[in-house]
DNA sequence: ATGTCATATGACACACTTGTCATTTCGTTG
DNA sequence: CAACGAAATGACAAGTGTGTCATATGACAT
């Protein structure tokens, strides 16, 4: 995380650096990001950067946690979820909120997206199991008798997770199309595609 | 594709370069691959490389088509598929064969895998719609009344494709586990997870 | 043996990277 | 005002990488 010197900076300067970093991390994958580029767009001398951060990982960690903080604020503010809702309903609601966020801060969501398809040592270590909450929901619904007993919750979570992530690449489609696609996917996972 | 000079090389030397390239492309993503590294492991001088290939894309294209050729030979040799089989059955069979191939040539399949998660301009252009055949099968089964009429074949193909690809990262599990997981996934897509 | 021509070769020019460090600048405090 | 210390700065060393090119080599034809 940033050195003390960074925290002592003016809000303006901090913001300038943050924005430059976001721009870089949202267009290049981690291994391709150049600190040179960041300092150039931030308009600070190269030496200063190393006064503020140790290295690329350091600034990424900063940007990442900053974004996560913001996202969680937004997601939790919309938390008027019906406690009896099943996993499918909750999922749909979360994605809807998450979509709004992506629309409001496209660069931020682009960073998350790039992270998903990155397999640098460092990024892999970072990728948290945000899937955990989802798994718990699946397990709960299984006990409520809403989901077939032979289903492996981990597998379901993985499927949902991997597909929804991929779906975000389609975000350009526009809200209606995007949400319809997600809806269709969830329906397939719920009911299958074969005729009964 | 390779220059004439490369084709004139001895089989041995060609092989040596091919192997070095495979090694490099199977451990680093495209943008990170270094020609320096390739020539070093192949034991040829840097200048020679440029006598044989134009650049990184050039040699990748060569390696890629070479591997594809080999894979298709294997996949087609196992083509004793029942013409009445539904898409689920065919899928399972193809994956089984494909798994064998991955086991036999782990570096090759690693390259395919890396391609899937690569978003370099060049690689994206290359990624063929091998999904086409699958889509046709889904459409056929829809007309045969095996698949619900409201299902969008493209979406199904995408789902299958993205799950299965991701699943290949689990290939270390061993054949039984791997095939069981694939089987479970296909079953979910077919029948869903919700209780009826 | 001489000439020709395709190929082999590694030094070279250039462009990029990262992290360091001696120096300068500046604000605060005595 | 002086002096101290923290922060700013850009030149620097050392490491990547790419693609080119003049020259060396060697096989074959005359």
JSON list of C-alpha atoms in Angstrom, two decimals, chain A residues 11-181:
[
{"chain": "A", "resi": 11, "resn": "UNK", "atom": "CA", "xyz": [-6.35, 15.57, -2.40]},
{"chain": "A", "resi": 12, "resn": "UNK", "atom": "CA", "xyz": [-5.96, 17.00, -5.86]},
{"chain": "A", "resi": 13, "resn": "UNK", "atom": "CA", "xyz": [-2.62, 15.41, -6.54]},
{"chain": "A", "resi": 14, "resn": "UNK", "atom": "CA", "xyz": [-3.72, 12.10, -5.10]},
{"chain": "A", "resi": 15, "resn": "UNK", "atom": "CA", "xyz": [-6.74, 12.16, -7.34]},
{"chain": "A", "resi": 16, "resn": "UNK", "atom": "CA", "xyz": [-4.62, 12.98, -10.38]},
{"chain": "A", "resi": 17, "resn": "UNK", "atom": "CA", "xyz": [-2.41, 9.98, -9.74]},
{"chain": "A", "resi": 18, "resn": "UNK", "atom": "CA", "xyz": [-5.36, 7.73, -9.00]},
{"chain": "A", "resi": 19, "resn": "UNK", "atom": "CA", "xyz": [-7.05, 8.67, -12.25]},
{"chain": "A", "resi": 20, "resn": "UNK", "atom": "CA", "xyz": [-3.90, 8.14, -14.25]},
{"chain": "A", "resi": 21, "resn": "UNK", "atom": "CA", "xyz": [-3.45, 4.72, -12.68]},
{"chain": "A", "resi": 22, "resn": "UNK", "atom": "CA", "xyz": [-7.06, 3.77, -13.36]},
{"chain": "A", "resi": 23, "resn": "UNK", "atom": "CA", "xyz": [-6.68, 4.79, -16.95]},
{"chain": "A", "resi": 24, "resn": "UNK", "atom": "CA", "xyz": [-3.61, 2.63, -17.35]},
{"chain": "A", "resi": 25, "resn": "UNK", "atom": "CA", "xyz": [-4.88, -0.40, -15.46]},
{"chain": "A", "resi": 26, "resn": "UNK", "atom": "CA", "xyz": [-8.17, -0.35, -17.31]},
{"chain": "A", "resi": 27, "resn": "UNK", "atom": "CA", "xyz": [-6.61, -0.52, -20.74]},
{"chain": "A", "resi": 28, "resn": "UNK", "atom": "CA", "xyz": [-3.63, -2.80, -20.26]},
{"chain": "A", "resi": 29, "resn": "UNK", "atom": "CA", "xyz": [-3.35, -6.02, -18.38]},
{"chain": "A", "resi": 30, "resn": "UNK", "atom": "CA", "xyz": [-1.24, -6.02, -15.27]},
{"chain": "A", "resi": 31, "resn": "UNK", "atom": "CA", "xyz": [1.97, -7.30, -16.79]},
{"chain": "A", "resi": 32, "resn": "UNK", "atom": "CA", "xyz": [1.73, -4.74, -19.57]},
{"chain": "A", "resi": 33, "resn": "UNK", "atom": "CA", "xyz": [1.08, -1.71, -17.43]},
{"chain": "A", "resi": 34, "resn": "UNK", "atom": "CA", "xyz": [3.95, 0.75, -17.52]},
{"chain": "A", "resi": 35, "resn": "UNK", "atom": "CA", "xyz": [4.78, 2.96, -14.59]},
{"chain": "A", "resi": 36, "resn": "UNK", "atom": "CA", "xyz": [6.34, 5.31, -17.10]},
{"chain": "A", "resi": 37, "resn": "UNK", "atom": "CA", "xyz": [2.96, 5.74, -18.69]},
{"chain": "A", "resi": 38, "resn": "UNK", "atom": "CA", "xyz": [1.26, 6.38, -15.37]},
{"chain": "A", "resi": 39, "resn": "UNK", "atom": "CA", "xyz": [3.66, 9.11, -14.32]},
{"chain": "A", "resi": 40, "resn": "UNK", "atom": "CA", "xyz": [3.39, 10.64, -17.75]},
{"chain": "A", "resi": 41, "resn": "UNK", "atom": "CA", "xyz": [-0.38, 10.95, -17.66]},
{"chain": "A", "resi": 42, "resn": "UNK", "atom": "CA", "xyz": [-0.36, 11.96, -14.02]},
{"chain": "A", "resi": 43, "resn": "UNK", "atom": "CA", "xyz": [2.17, 14.65, -14.86]},
{"chain": "A", "resi": 44, "resn": "UNK", "atom": "CA", "xyz": [4.49, 13.76, -12.02]},
{"chain": "A", "resi": 45, "resn": "UNK", "atom": "CA", "xyz": [8.21, 13.00, -12.22]},
{"chain": "A", "resi": 46, "resn": "UNK", "atom": "CA", "xyz": [9.28, 9.42, -12.22]},
{"chain": "A", "resi": 47, "resn": "UNK", "atom": "CA", "xyz": [11.20, 9.81, -8.99]},
{"chain": "A", "resi": 48, "resn": "UNK", "atom": "CA", "xyz": [8.11, 10.98, -7.18]},
{"chain": "A", "resi": 49, "resn": "UNK", "atom": "CA", "xyz": [6.25, 7.83, -8.03]},
{"chain": "A", "resi": 50, "resn": "UNK", "atom": "CA", "xyz": [8.78, 5.78, -6.13]},
{"chain": "A", "resi": 51, "resn": "UNK", "atom": "CA", "xyz": [8.44, 8.23, -3.29]},
{"chain": "A", "resi": 52, "resn": "UNK", "atom": "CA", "xyz": [4.77, 7.30, -3.06]},
{"chain": "A", "resi": 53, "resn": "UNK", "atom": "CA", "xyz": [4.66, 3.62, -4.00]},
{"chain": "A", "resi": 54, "resn": "UNK", "atom": "CA", "xyz": [7.03, 0.72, -3.87]},
{"chain": "A", "resi": 55, "resn": "UNK", "atom": "CA", "xyz": [6.21, -0.68, -7.28]},
{"chain": "A", "resi": 56, "resn": "UNK", "atom": "CA", "xyz": [3.47, -1.65, -9.69]},
{"chain": "A", "resi": 57, "resn": "UNK", "atom": "CA", "xyz": [1.86, -4.13, -7.31]},
{"chain": "A", "resi": 58, "resn": "UNK", "atom": "CA", "xyz": [1.74, -1.47, -4.67]},
{"chain": "A", "resi": 59, "resn": "UNK", "atom": "CA", "xyz": [-0.19, 1.04, -6.71]},
{"chain": "A", "resi": 60, "resn": "UNK", "atom": "CA", "xyz": [-2.45, -1.61, -8.13]},
{"chain": "A", "resi": 61, "resn": "UNK", "atom": "CA", "xyz": [-3.37, -2.75, -4.65]},
{"chain": "A", "resi": 62, "resn": "UNK", "atom": "CA", "xyz": [-4.21, 0.82, -3.82]},
{"chain": "A", "resi": 63, "resn": "UNK", "atom": "CA", "xyz": [-6.36, 1.37, -6.89]},
{"chain": "A", "resi": 64, "resn": "UNK", "atom": "CA", "xyz": [-8.03, -1.97, -6.43]},
{"chain": "A", "resi": 65, "resn": "UNK", "atom": "CA", "xyz": [-9.02, -1.52, -2.80]},
{"chain": "A", "resi": 66, "resn": "UNK", "atom": "CA", "xyz": [-10.17, 2.00, -3.52]},
{"chain": "A", "resi": 67, "resn": "UNK", "atom": "CA", "xyz": [-12.47, 0.78, -6.25]},
{"chain": "A", "resi": 68, "resn": "UNK", "atom": "CA", "xyz": [-13.70, -2.14, -4.19]},
{"chain": "A", "resi": 69, "resn": "UNK", "atom": "CA", "xyz": [-14.60, 0.24, -1.38]},
{"chain": "A", "resi": 70, "resn": "UNK", "atom": "CA", "xyz": [-16.64, 2.35, -3.74]},
{"chain": "A", "resi": 71, "resn": "UNK", "atom": "CA", "xyz": [-18.36, -0.61, -5.31]},
{"chain": "A", "resi": 72, "resn": "UNK", "atom": "CA", "xyz": [-19.33, -2.14, -2.02]},
{"chain": "A", "resi": 73, "resn": "UNK", "atom": "CA", "xyz": [-20.84, 1.12, -0.89]},
{"chain": "A", "resi": 74, "resn": "UNK", "atom": "CA", "xyz": [-23.04, 1.16, -3.94]},
{"chain": "A", "resi": 75, "resn": "UNK", "atom": "CA", "xyz": [-23.98, -2.50, -3.75]},
{"chain": "A", "resi": 76, "resn": "UNK", "atom": "CA", "xyz": [-24.86, -2.33, -0.10]},
{"chain": "A", "resi": 77, "resn": "UNK", "atom": "CA", "xyz": [-26.90, 0.82, -0.45]},
{"chain": "A", "resi": 78, "resn": "UNK", "atom": "CA", "xyz": [-29.24, -1.13, -2.73]},
{"chain": "A", "resi": 79, "resn": "UNK", "atom": "CA", "xyz": [-29.59, -3.84, -0.17]},
{"chain": "A", "resi": 80, "resn": "UNK", "atom": "CA", "xyz": [-33.33, -3.92, 0.17]},
{"chain": "A", "resi": 81, "resn": "UNK", "atom": "CA", "xyz": [-33.40, -7.58, -0.72]},
{"chain": "A", "resi": 82, "resn": "UNK", "atom": "CA", "xyz": [-36.32, -9.73, 0.28]},
{"chain": "A", "resi": 83, "resn": "UNK", "atom": "CA", "xyz": [-34.90, -12.24, 2.79]},
{"chain": "A", "resi": 84, "resn": "UNK", "atom": "CA", "xyz": [-37.08, -15.00, 1.32]},
{"chain": "A", "resi": 85, "resn": "UNK", "atom": "CA", "xyz": [-35.83, -14.47, -2.23]},
{"chain": "A", "resi": 86, "resn": "UNK", "atom": "CA", "xyz": [-34.16, -17.48, -3.81]},
{"chain": "A", "resi": 87, "resn": "UNK", "atom": "CA", "xyz": [-30.64, -17.40, -5.20]},
{"chain": "A", "resi": 88, "resn": "UNK", "atom": "CA", "xyz": [-31.88, -16.70, -8.70]},
{"chain": "A", "resi": 89, "resn": "UNK", "atom": "CA", "xyz": [-33.75, -13.62, -7.62]},
{"chain": "A", "resi": 90, "resn": "UNK", "atom": "CA", "xyz": [-30.91, -12.28, -5.49]},
{"chain": "A", "resi": 91, "resn": "UNK", "atom": "CA", "xyz": [-28.48, -12.93, -8.28]},
{"chain": "A", "resi": 92, "resn": "UNK", "atom": "CA", "xyz": [-30.56, -11.00, -10.75]},
{"chain": "A", "resi": 93, "resn": "UNK", "atom": "CA", "xyz": [-30.88, -8.11, -8.37]},
{"chain": "A", "resi": 94, "resn": "UNK", "atom": "CA", "xyz": [-27.17, -7.98, -7.62]},
{"chain": "A", "resi": 95, "resn": "UNK", "atom": "CA", "xyz": [-26.30, -8.06, -11.26]},
{"chain": "A", "resi": 96, "resn": "UNK", "atom": "CA", "xyz": [-28.71, -5.27, -11.99]},
{"chain": "A", "resi": 97, "resn": "UNK", "atom": "CA", "xyz": [-27.01, -3.09, -9.38]},
{"chain": "A", "resi": 98, "resn": "UNK", "atom": "CA", "xyz": [-23.62, -4.15, -10.56]},
{"chain": "A", "resi": 99, "resn": "UNK", "atom": "CA", "xyz": [-24.60, -3.20, -14.08]},
{"chain": "A", "resi": 100, "resn": "UNK", "atom": "CA", "xyz": [-25.49, 0.28, -12.98]},
{"chain": "A", "resi": 101, "resn": "UNK", "atom": "CA", "xyz": [-22.12, 0.58, -11.38]},
{"chain": "A", "resi": 102, "resn": "UNK", "atom": "CA", "xyz": [-20.36, -0.57, -14.54]},
{"chain": "A", "resi": 103, "resn": "UNK", "atom": "CA", "xyz": [-22.25, 2.00, -16.48]},
{"chain": "A", "resi": 104, "resn": "UNK", "atom": "CA", "xyz": [-21.38, 4.78, -14.07]},
{"chain": "A", "resi": 105, "resn": "UNK", "atom": "CA", "xyz": [-17.72, 3.83, -13.83]},
{"chain": "A", "resi": 106, "resn": "UNK", "atom": "CA", "xyz": [-16.79, 1.95, -16.95]},
{"chain": "A", "resi": 107, "resn": "UNK", "atom": "CA", "xyz": [-13.04, 2.11, -16.30]},
{"chain": "A", "resi": 108, "resn": "UNK", "atom": "CA", "xyz": [-13.48, 0.61, -12.87]},
{"chain": "A", "resi": 109, "resn": "UNK", "atom": "CA", "xyz": [-15.46, -2.32, -14.12]},
{"chain": "A", "resi": 110, "resn": "UNK", "atom": "CA", "xyz": [-12.98, -2.70, -16.93]},
{"chain": "A", "resi": 111, "resn": "UNK", "atom": "CA", "xyz": [-10.29, -3.24, -14.33]},
{"chain": "A", "resi": 112, "resn": "UNK", "atom": "CA", "xyz": [-12.32, -5.96, -12.63]},
{"chain": "A", "resi": 113, "resn": "UNK", "atom": "CA", "xyz": [-12.86, -7.54, -15.99]},
{"chain": "A", "resi": 114, "resn": "UNK", "atom": "CA", "xyz": [-9.19, -7.49, -16.86]},
{"chain": "A", "resi": 115, "resn": "UNK", "atom": "CA", "xyz": [-8.47, -9.05, -13.51]},
{"chain": "A", "resi": 116, "resn": "UNK", "atom": "CA", "xyz": [-10.76, -11.93, -14.25]},
{"chain": "A", "resi": 117, "resn": "UNK", "atom": "CA", "xyz": [-8.85, -12.88, -17.34]},
{"chain": "A", "resi": 118, "resn": "UNK", "atom": "CA", "xyz": [-5.43, -12.21, -15.92]},
{"chain": "A", "resi": 119, "resn": "UNK", "atom": "CA", "xyz": [-3.25, -14.95, -14.67]},
{"chain": "A", "resi": 120, "resn": "UNK", "atom": "CA", "xyz": [-0.28, -13.09, -13.27]},
{"chain": "A", "resi": 121, "resn": "UNK", "atom": "CA", "xyz": [0.88, -14.58, -10.01]},
{"chain": "A", "resi": 122, "resn": "UNK", "atom": "CA", "xyz": [-0.05, -11.43, -8.24]},
{"chain": "A", "resi": 123, "resn": "UNK", "atom": "CA", "xyz": [-3.54, -11.04, -9.63]},
{"chain": "A", "resi": 124, "resn": "UNK", "atom": "CA", "xyz": [-4.43, -14.63, -8.94]},
{"chain": "A", "resi": 125, "resn": "UNK", "atom": "CA", "xyz": [-3.43, -14.17, -5.34]},
{"chain": "A", "resi": 126, "resn": "UNK", "atom": "CA", "xyz": [-5.65, -11.15, -5.19]},
{"chain": "A", "resi": 127, "resn": "UNK", "atom": "CA", "xyz": [-8.79, -12.59, -6.72]},
{"chain": "A", "resi": 128, "resn": "UNK", "atom": "CA", "xyz": [-10.94, -13.00, -3.69]},
{"chain": "A", "resi": 129, "resn": "UNK", "atom": "CA", "xyz": [-13.58, -15.62, -3.28]},
{"chain": "A", "resi": 130, "resn": "UNK", "atom": "CA", "xyz": [-16.44, -13.19, -3.55]},
{"chain": "A", "resi": 131, "resn": "UNK", "atom": "CA", "xyz": [-18.15, -16.32, -4.70]},
{"chain": "A", "resi": 132, "resn": "UNK", "atom": "CA", "xyz": [-18.50, -17.37, -1.10]},
{"chain": "A", "resi": 133, "resn": "UNK", "atom": "CA", "xyz": [-21.70, -15.52, -0.44]},
{"chain": "A", "resi": 134, "resn": "UNK", "atom": "CA", "xyz": [-23.21, -17.00, -3.54]},
{"chain": "A", "resi": 135, "resn": "UNK", "atom": "CA", "xyz": [-22.31, -20.51, -2.47]},
{"chain": "A", "resi": 136, "resn": "UNK", "atom": "CA", "xyz": [-23.99, -20.04, 0.85]},
{"chain": "A", "resi": 137, "resn": "UNK", "atom": "CA", "xyz": [-27.16, -18.99, -0.88]},
{"chain": "A", "resi": 138, "resn": "UNK", "atom": "CA", "xyz": [-27.11, -22.03, -3.11]},
{"chain": "A", "resi": 139, "resn": "UNK", "atom": "CA", "xyz": [-26.62, -24.25, -0.09]},
{"chain": "A", "resi": 140, "resn": "UNK", "atom": "CA", "xyz": [-29.46, -22.59, 1.74]},
{"chain": "A", "resi": 141, "resn": "UNK", "atom": "CA", "xyz": [-31.81, -23.03, -1.21]},
{"chain": "A", "resi": 142, "resn": "UNK", "atom": "CA", "xyz": [-30.78, -26.63, -1.43]},
{"chain": "A", "resi": 143, "resn": "UNK", "atom": "CA", "xyz": [-31.87, -27.14, 2.15]},
{"chain": "A", "resi": 144, "resn": "UNK", "atom": "CA", "xyz": [-35.08, -25.26, 1.48]},
{"chain": "A", "resi": 145, "resn": "UNK", "atom": "CA", "xyz": [-35.77, -27.85, -1.20]},
{"chain": "A", "resi": 146, "resn": "UNK", "atom": "CA", "xyz": [-35.58, -25.39, -4.04]},
{"chain": "A", "resi": 147, "resn": "UNK", "atom": "CA", "xyz": [-32.54, -26.98, -5.64]},
{"chain": "A", "resi": 148, "resn": "UNK", "atom": "CA", "xyz": [-32.02, -30.60, -6.54]},
{"chain": "A", "resi": 149, "resn": "UNK", "atom": "CA", "xyz": [-30.19, -32.49, -3.80]},
{"chain": "A", "resi": 150, "resn": "UNK", "atom": "CA", "xyz": [-27.61, -34.03, -6.12]},
{"chain": "A", "resi": 151, "resn": "UNK", "atom": "CA", "xyz": [-26.33, -30.62, -7.26]},
{"chain": "A", "resi": 152, "resn": "UNK", "atom": "CA", "xyz": [-22.82, -29.58, -6.21]},
{"chain": "A", "resi": 153, "resn": "UNK", "atom": "CA", "xyz": [-23.02, -25.97, -4.96]},
{"chain": "A", "resi": 154, "resn": "UNK", "atom": "CA", "xyz": [-19.41, -25.24, -5.81]},
{"chain": "A", "resi": 155, "resn": "UNK", "atom": "CA", "xyz": [-19.93, -26.25, -9.38]},
{"chain": "A", "resi": 156, "resn": "UNK", "atom": "CA", "xyz": [-23.02, -24.09, -9.68]},
{"chain": "A", "resi": 157, "resn": "UNK", "atom": "CA", "xyz": [-21.21, -21.10, -8.27]},
{"chain": "A", "resi": 158, "resn": "UNK", "atom": "CA", "xyz": [-18.38, -21.63, -10.66]},
{"chain": "A", "resi": 159, "resn": "UNK", "atom": "CA", "xyz": [-20.71, -21.86, -13.61]},
{"chain": "A", "resi": 160, "resn": "UNK", "atom": "CA", "xyz": [-22.62, -18.78, -12.67]},
{"chain": "A", "resi": 161, "resn": "UNK", "atom": "CA", "xyz": [-19.51, -16.88, -11.88]},
{"chain": "A", "resi": 162, "resn": "UNK", "atom": "CA", "xyz": [-17.63, -17.78, -15.02]},
{"chain": "A", "resi": 163, "resn": "UNK", "atom": "CA", "xyz": [-20.55, -17.08, -17.25]},
{"chain": "A", "resi": 164, "resn": "UNK", "atom": "CA", "xyz": [-21.67, -13.85, -15.74]},
{"chain": "A", "resi": 165, "resn": "UNK", "atom": "CA", "xyz": [-18.14, -12.55, -15.86]},
{"chain": "A", "resi": 166, "resn": "UNK", "atom": "CA", "xyz": [-17.90, -13.37, -19.51]},
{"chain": "A", "resi": 167, "resn": "UNK", "atom": "CA", "xyz": [-21.21, -11.75, -20.06]},
{"chain": "A", "resi": 168, "resn": "UNK", "atom": "CA", "xyz": [-19.86, -8.44, -18.89]},
{"chain": "A", "resi": 169, "resn": "UNK", "atom": "CA", "xyz": [-17.93, -8.24, -22.09]},
{"chain": "A", "resi": 170, "resn": "UNK", "atom": "CA", "xyz": [-21.31, -7.79, -23.73]},
{"chain": "A", "resi": 171, "resn": "UNK", "atom": "CA", "xyz": [-22.05, -4.78, -21.65]},
{"chain": "A", "resi": 172, "resn": "UNK", "atom": "CA", "xyz": [-21.96, -2.56, -24.70]},
{"chain": "A", "resi": 173, "resn": "UNK", "atom": "CA", "xyz": [-25.28, -4.01, -25.80]},
{"chain": "A", "resi": 174, "resn": "UNK", "atom": "CA", "xyz": [-27.28, -1.71, -23.60]},
{"chain": "A", "resi": 175, "resn": "UNK", "atom": "CA", "xyz": [-29.22, -2.36, -20.45]},
{"chain": "A", "resi": 176, "resn": "UNK", "atom": "CA", "xyz": [-32.21, -4.20, -21.87]},
{"chain": "A", "resi": 177, "resn": "UNK", "atom": "CA", "xyz": [-30.23, -6.60, -23.98]},
{"chain": "A", "resi": 178, "resn": "UNK", "atom": "CA", "xyz": [-27.68, -7.18, -21.28]},
{"chain": "A", "resi": 179, "resn": "UNK", "atom": "CA", "xyz": [-30.23, -7.93, -18.58]},
{"chain": "A", "resi": 180, "resn": "UNK", "atom": "CA", "xyz": [-32.25, -10.11, -20.93]},
{"chain": "A", "resi": 181, "resn": "UNK", "atom": "CA", "xyz": [-29.18, -12.20, -21.64]}
]
